[in-house]
CSV table of C-alpha atoms in Angstrom, one decimal:
chain,number,residue,atom,x,y,z
A,25,MET,CA,109.4,80.1,133.5
A,26,ILE,CA,110.0,81.8,130.2
A,27,LYS,CA,113.7,82.2,129.4
A,28,LEU,CA,114.0,85.8,128.1
A,29,THR,CA,116.9,87.4,126.2
A,30,LEU,CA,116.8,91.2,125.8
A,31,TRP,CA,118.2,92.5,122.5
A,32,GLY,CA,119.2,96.1,123.0
A,33,ALA,CA,119.5,95.5,126.7
A,34,SER,CA,121.4,98.7,127.5
A,35,GLY,CA,118.8,101.0,126.0
A,36,GLN,CA,116.1,102.8,127.8
A,37,MET,CA,113.4,100.2,127.1
A,38,GLY,CA,115.8,97.3,127.9
A,39,THR,CA,116.6,99.0,131.2
A,40,ALA,CA,112.9,99.4,132.0
A,41,ILE,CA,112.1,95.7,131.2
A,42,LYS,CA,115.0,94.6,133.4
A,43,ALA,CA,113.6,96.6,136.3
A,44,LEU,CA,110.2,94.9,135.9
A,45,LEU,CA,111.8,91.5,135.9
A,46,HIS,CA,112.6,91.9,139.6
A,47,GLN,CA,109.0,92.6,140.5
A,48,LYS,CA,105.8,90.5,140.9
A,49,PRO,CA,104.2,89.1,138.8
A,50,TYR,CA,106.9,89.3,136.2
A,51,ASN,CA,109.5,87.5,138.3
A,52,GLN,CA,107.1,84.6,138.5
A,53,SER,CA,106.8,84.2,134.7
A,54,PHE,CA,110.2,85.3,133.3
A,55,THR,CA,113.8,84.6,134.0
A,56,LEU,CA,116.5,86.8,132.3
A,57,SER,CA,118.7,84.4,130.4
A,58,GLY,CA,120.7,86.9,128.5
A,59,GLU,CA,121.4,90.5,127.5
A,60,ILE,CA,122.6,91.5,124.0
A,61,THR,CA,124.2,94.9,123.2
A,62,SER,CA,126.0,96.2,120.2
A,63,THR,CA,129.3,94.8,121.5
A,64,THR,CA,128.1,91.2,122.2
A,65,PRO,CA,130.1,88.7,120.1
A,66,SER,CA,128.1,86.6,117.6
A,67,THR,CA,129.1,83.4,119.3
A,68,THR,CA,127.5,84.6,122.5
A,69,ALA,CA,124.4,85.8,120.7
A,70,GLN,CA,124.0,82.3,119.1
A,71,GLN,CA,124.4,80.6,122.5
A,72,LEU,CA,121.8,82.9,124.1
A,73,LEU,CA,119.3,82.4,121.2
A,74,ASN,CA,119.7,78.7,121.5
A,75,ALA,CA,119.0,78.8,125.2
A,76,SER,CA,116.0,81.2,125.1
A,77,ASP,CA,112.3,80.8,124.8
A,78,LEU,CA,111.7,84.5,124.0
A,79,VAL,CA,113.7,87.4,122.5
A,80,ILE,CA,112.4,91.0,122.9
A,81,ASP,CA,114.2,93.5,120.7
A,82,PHE,CA,114.1,97.1,121.6
A,83,SER,CA,117.4,98.1,119.8
A,84,ASN,CA,117.4,100.2,116.6
A,85,SER,CA,117.4,99.5,112.9
A,86,GLN,CA,121.1,98.4,113.1
A,87,GLY,CA,120.5,96.3,116.1
A,88,ASN,CA,117.5,94.7,114.5
A,89,ALA,CA,119.5,93.9,111.4
A,90,ALA,CA,122.1,92.1,113.6
A,91,LEU,CA,119.3,90.1,115.2
A,92,LEU,CA,117.9,89.0,111.8
A,93,THR,CA,121.4,88.0,110.8
A,94,GLU,CA,121.8,85.9,113.9
A,95,LEU,CA,118.4,84.3,113.4
A,96,ASN,CA,119.4,83.5,109.8
A,97,HIS,CA,122.4,81.6,111.2
A,98,LEU,CA,120.5,79.8,113.9
A,99,LYS,CA,120.8,76.2,112.7
A,100,HIS,CA,120.7,73.8,115.6
A,101,LYS,CA,117.9,75.1,117.9
A,102,THR,CA,115.3,72.4,118.5
A,103,SER,CA,113.0,74.2,121.0
A,104,PRO,CA,110.5,76.9,120.1
A,105,LEU,CA,111.6,80.5,120.0
A,106,ALA,CA,109.4,83.6,120.0
A,107,VAL,CA,110.8,87.0,118.8
A,108,LEU,CA,109.0,90.2,119.6
A,109,ILE,CA,110.4,93.2,117.7
A,110,GLY,CA,109.6,96.6,119.3
A,111,SER,CA,112.3,98.6,117.6
A,112,THR,CA,111.0,101.8,116.1
A,113,GLY,CA,111.8,103.5,112.8
A,114,LEU,CA,112.0,100.2,110.8
A,115,SER,CA,111.4,100.6,107.1
A,116,ALA,CA,108.9,98.6,105.1
A,117,GLU,CA,111.9,96.7,103.6
A,118,GLN,CA,113.2,95.8,107.0
A,119,CYS,CA,109.9,94.6,108.2
A,120,GLN,CA,109.6,92.4,105.0
A,121,GLN,CA,113.1,91.1,105.7
A,122,ALA,CA,112.1,90.1,109.2
A,123,GLU,CA,109.1,88.2,107.7
A,124,ASN,CA,111.4,86.5,105.2
A,125,VAL,CA,113.8,85.4,107.9
A,126,CYS,CA,111.0,83.9,109.9
A,127,ASN,CA,109.4,82.1,107.0
A,128,LYS,CA,112.7,80.7,105.8
A,129,SER,CA,114.1,79.7,109.2
A,130,SER,CA,115.5,76.3,109.7
A,131,SER,CA,114.3,76.4,113.3
A,132,PRO,CA,111.2,74.3,113.6
A,133,SER,CA,109.2,76.7,115.8
A,134,LEU,CA,110.2,80.3,115.2
A,135,THR,CA,107.4,82.7,116.0
A,136,MET,CA,107.8,86.4,115.3
A,137,LEU,CA,105.8,89.7,115.7
A,138,ILE,CA,106.7,93.3,114.9
A,139,ALA,CA,104.8,95.6,117.3
A,140,PRO,CA,104.9,99.3,116.3
A,141,ASN,CA,103.7,100.0,119.8
A,142,THR,CA,103.7,97.6,122.8
A,143,SER,CA,101.0,99.5,124.8
A,144,LEU,CA,97.9,97.4,125.1
A,145,GLY,CA,95.9,100.7,125.1
A,146,ILE,CA,97.2,101.4,121.6
A,147,PHE,CA,96.1,97.9,120.5
A,148,VAL,CA,92.6,98.7,121.9
A,149,LEU,CA,92.6,102.1,120.1
A,150,TYR,CA,93.7,100.3,116.8
A,151,GLN,CA,90.8,97.8,117.2
A,152,THR,CA,88.4,100.6,118.0
A,153,LEU,CA,89.3,102.5,114.8
A,154,LYS,CA,88.8,99.3,112.7
A,155,GLN,CA,85.3,99.0,114.2
A,156,LEU,CA,84.2,102.7,114.1
A,157,SER,CA,86.0,104.5,111.3
A,158,GLY,CA,84.1,102.7,108.5
A,159,LEU,CA,80.7,103.8,110.0
A,160,LEU,CA,81.9,107.4,110.5
A,161,MET,CA,83.3,107.7,107.0
A,162,GLU,CA,80.2,106.2,105.5
A,163,THR,CA,77.5,108.2,107.3
A,164,ASN,CA,79.2,111.6,107.6
A,165,GLU,CA,81.4,113.9,105.6
A,166,MET,CA,84.3,113.5,108.1
A,167,ASP,CA,87.7,115.0,107.9
A,168,ILE,CA,90.2,112.8,109.6
A,169,GLU,CA,93.3,114.2,111.4
A,170,ILE,CA,96.0,112.2,113.3
A,171,THR,CA,98.4,114.0,115.7
A,172,GLU,CA,101.3,112.5,117.6
A,173,ALA,CA,103.7,113.9,120.1
A,174,HIS,CA,107.0,112.5,121.4
A,175,HIS,CA,110.2,113.5,123.2
A,176,ARG,CA,112.8,115.5,121.4
A,177,ARG,CA,115.1,112.5,120.9
A,178,LYS,CA,112.8,110.5,118.7
A,179,ARG,CA,114.2,110.3,115.2
A,180,ASP,CA,111.5,108.8,113.1
A,181,LEU,CA,108.6,111.0,111.9
A,182,PRO,CA,105.7,110.4,111.8
A,183,SER,CA,105.7,107.7,114.4
A,184,GLY,CA,105.1,104.1,113.5
A,185,THR,CA,102.1,104.2,115.8
A,186,ALA,CA,100.6,107.1,113.8
A,187,LYS,CA,101.1,105.1,110.6
A,188,LEU,CA,99.5,102.0,112.3
A,189,LEU,CA,96.4,104.0,113.3
A,190,PHE,CA,96.2,105.3,109.7
A,191,SER,CA,96.3,101.7,108.4
A,192,ALA,CA,93.3,100.9,110.6
A,193,ILE,CA,91.3,103.7,109.0
A,194,GLN,CA,92.5,102.8,105.5
A,195,SER,CA,91.4,99.2,106.0
A,196,GLN,CA,87.8,100.4,106.5
A,197,SER,CA,87.8,102.8,103.5
A,198,ALA,CA,86.3,101.9,100.2
A,199,LYS,CA,88.8,104.1,98.4
A,200,PRO,CA,92.6,104.7,98.8
A,201,LEU,CA,93.5,107.4,101.3
A,202,HIS,CA,96.7,109.5,101.5
A,203,HIS,CA,98.3,111.0,104.6
A,204,GLY,CA,100.6,113.8,105.4
A,205,GLN,CA,100.9,117.5,106.2
A,206,HIS,CA,98.5,119.9,104.5
A,207,SER,CA,99.9,122.1,101.7
A,208,HIS,CA,100.3,125.8,102.4
A,209,GLY,CA,97.9,128.0,100.4
A,210,GLN,CA,95.6,125.1,99.4
A,211,THR,CA,92.3,123.9,100.9
A,212,ARG,CA,92.0,120.5,102.5
A,213,LYS,CA,92.2,117.7,100.0
A,214,LYS,CA,89.5,115.0,99.8
A,215,ASP,CA,90.5,111.4,100.6
A,216,TYR,CA,93.3,112.7,102.7
A,217,VAL,CA,94.2,112.1,106.4
A,218,GLY,CA,96.2,114.9,108.0
A,219,MET,CA,99.1,113.6,110.0
A,220,HIS,CA,101.0,115.9,112.3
A,221,ALA,CA,104.0,115.4,114.6
A,222,LEU,CA,105.2,117.3,117.6
A,223,ARG,CA,108.7,116.8,119.1
A,224,GLY,CA,109.7,118.2,122.5
A,225,GLY,CA,110.8,117.6,126.0
A,226,GLY,CA,110.2,114.2,127.5
A,227,ILE,CA,106.8,113.3,126.1
A,228,TYR,CA,106.5,109.5,126.2
A,229,GLY,CA,103.9,109.3,123.5
A,230,GLU,CA,100.5,110.9,122.7
A,231,HIS,CA,98.3,110.0,119.8
A,232,SER,CA,94.9,111.5,118.8
A,233,VAL,CA,92.6,110.7,115.9
A,234,HIS,CA,89.9,113.3,115.1
A,235,PHE,CA,86.9,112.7,113.0
A,236,ILE,CA,85.6,116.2,112.2
A,237,SER,CA,82.4,117.1,110.4
A,238,GLU,CA,80.5,120.4,110.1
A,239,ASP,CA,78.6,119.5,113.3
A,240,GLU,CA,80.9,117.5,115.6
A,241,ASP,CA,84.5,116.5,116.5
A,242,ILE,CA,84.9,112.9,117.7
A,243,CYS,CA,88.4,112.4,119.2
A,244,LEU,CA,90.0,109.1,120.2
A,245,GLN,CA,93.1,109.7,122.2
A,246,HIS,CA,95.9,107.7,124.0
A,247,ARG,CA,98.5,109.2,126.2
A,248,ALA,CA,101.4,107.3,127.7
A,249,LEU,CA,102.3,108.5,131.2
A,250,SER,CA,105.4,106.4,131.7
A,251,ARG,CA,108.0,104.3,129.8
A,252,GLY,CA,107.0,101.4,132.0
A,253,LEU,CA,103.8,101.2,130.1
A,254,PHE,CA,105.6,99.9,127.0
A,255,ALA,CA,107.8,97.6,129.1
A,256,LYS,CA,104.8,96.0,130.8
A,257,GLY,CA,103.1,95.7,127.4
A,258,ALA,CA,106.1,94.1,125.8
A,259,LEU,CA,106.3,91.4,128.5
A,260,TYR,CA,102.5,90.8,128.1
A,261,LEU,CA,102.8,90.6,124.3
A,262,GLY,CA,106.0,88.4,124.6
A,263,LYS,CA,104.2,85.9,126.8
A,264,LYS,CA,101.3,85.8,124.5
A,265,LEU,CA,103.6,85.3,121.5
A,266,THR,CA,105.0,82.1,123.0
A,267,THR,CA,101.4,80.6,122.9
A,268,LEU,CA,100.7,81.5,119.2
A,269,PRO,CA,101.3,79.2,116.3
A,270,ALA,CA,104.8,79.3,114.8
A,271,GLY,CA,105.4,81.7,111.9
A,272,PHE,CA,105.2,85.4,111.3
A,273,HIS,CA,102.3,87.2,112.8
A,274,HIS,CA,101.1,90.6,111.5
A,275,TYR,CA,100.1,93.0,114.3
A,276,GLN,CA,97.2,94.2,112.2
A,277,ASP,CA,95.8,90.6,112.1
A,278,LEU,CA,95.8,90.0,115.8
A,279,SER,CA,92.4,90.0,117.5
A,280,LEU,CA,91.3,91.0,121.0
A,281,THR,CA,90.8,87.2,121.5
A,282,ASP,CA,94.4,86.5,120.7
A,283,LEU,CA,95.6,88.8,123.5
A,284,SER,CA,92.8,88.0,126.0
A,285,PRO,CA,94.1,87.0,129.5
A,286,SER,CA,91.7,84.0,129.3
A,287,ASN,CA,93.4,82.8,126.1
A,288,ASP,CA,96.6,81.5,127.8
A,289,SER,CA,97.5,78.0,127.0
């Protein structure tokens, strides 16, 4: 059984994960060893980190900063610890800080991953873009547009997932690409990926990538139909993370083999 501590346990994602832990097959793989909220004392957090195999963080930028501080102070843990960070809206500097904390940790077996999106469907979409976008850009004069839609309470814009999908396209481009909204009164720029955000209602998350030429529109789309999708994906990713080598893992470097069900150790 994987001893799991939830960081940001009182939030919507923490609540969704806790609900899953009472159901099969999750209750056969995980036991909830602790819950961390913004009011949890540092001494308690240290005790829970020392007793855990896995931490899943679905807090916010402040909560993530607190987690990194506690990991920095973790001195006496001798057993492996995997940390999955699913907090949204983290800056590039915060992501770099997480990598630094992991690499400088005195704990012998700290494994960390920042997942901009914990849906396995988004991971498949990301991998698909890496395989196909180079071909599409090379053989056709394609204009590329990314759209994302989320609930009205989401604060970061564009979403981390939209930026992730852009990075998949950029990785296959022979020249630098830029992204953003199109400028009023100007024609579409070359080497530019349009990125557009909608905010409203209770949309869990929708992402579309269009490759548009004079002759066709190829659209790759992912729609989240429930928050449970991300909770299930987080538990799957968290379990996989406990089997990966110690160190900081970049989401962009994971392969389909890394996450394959047949790759459990």
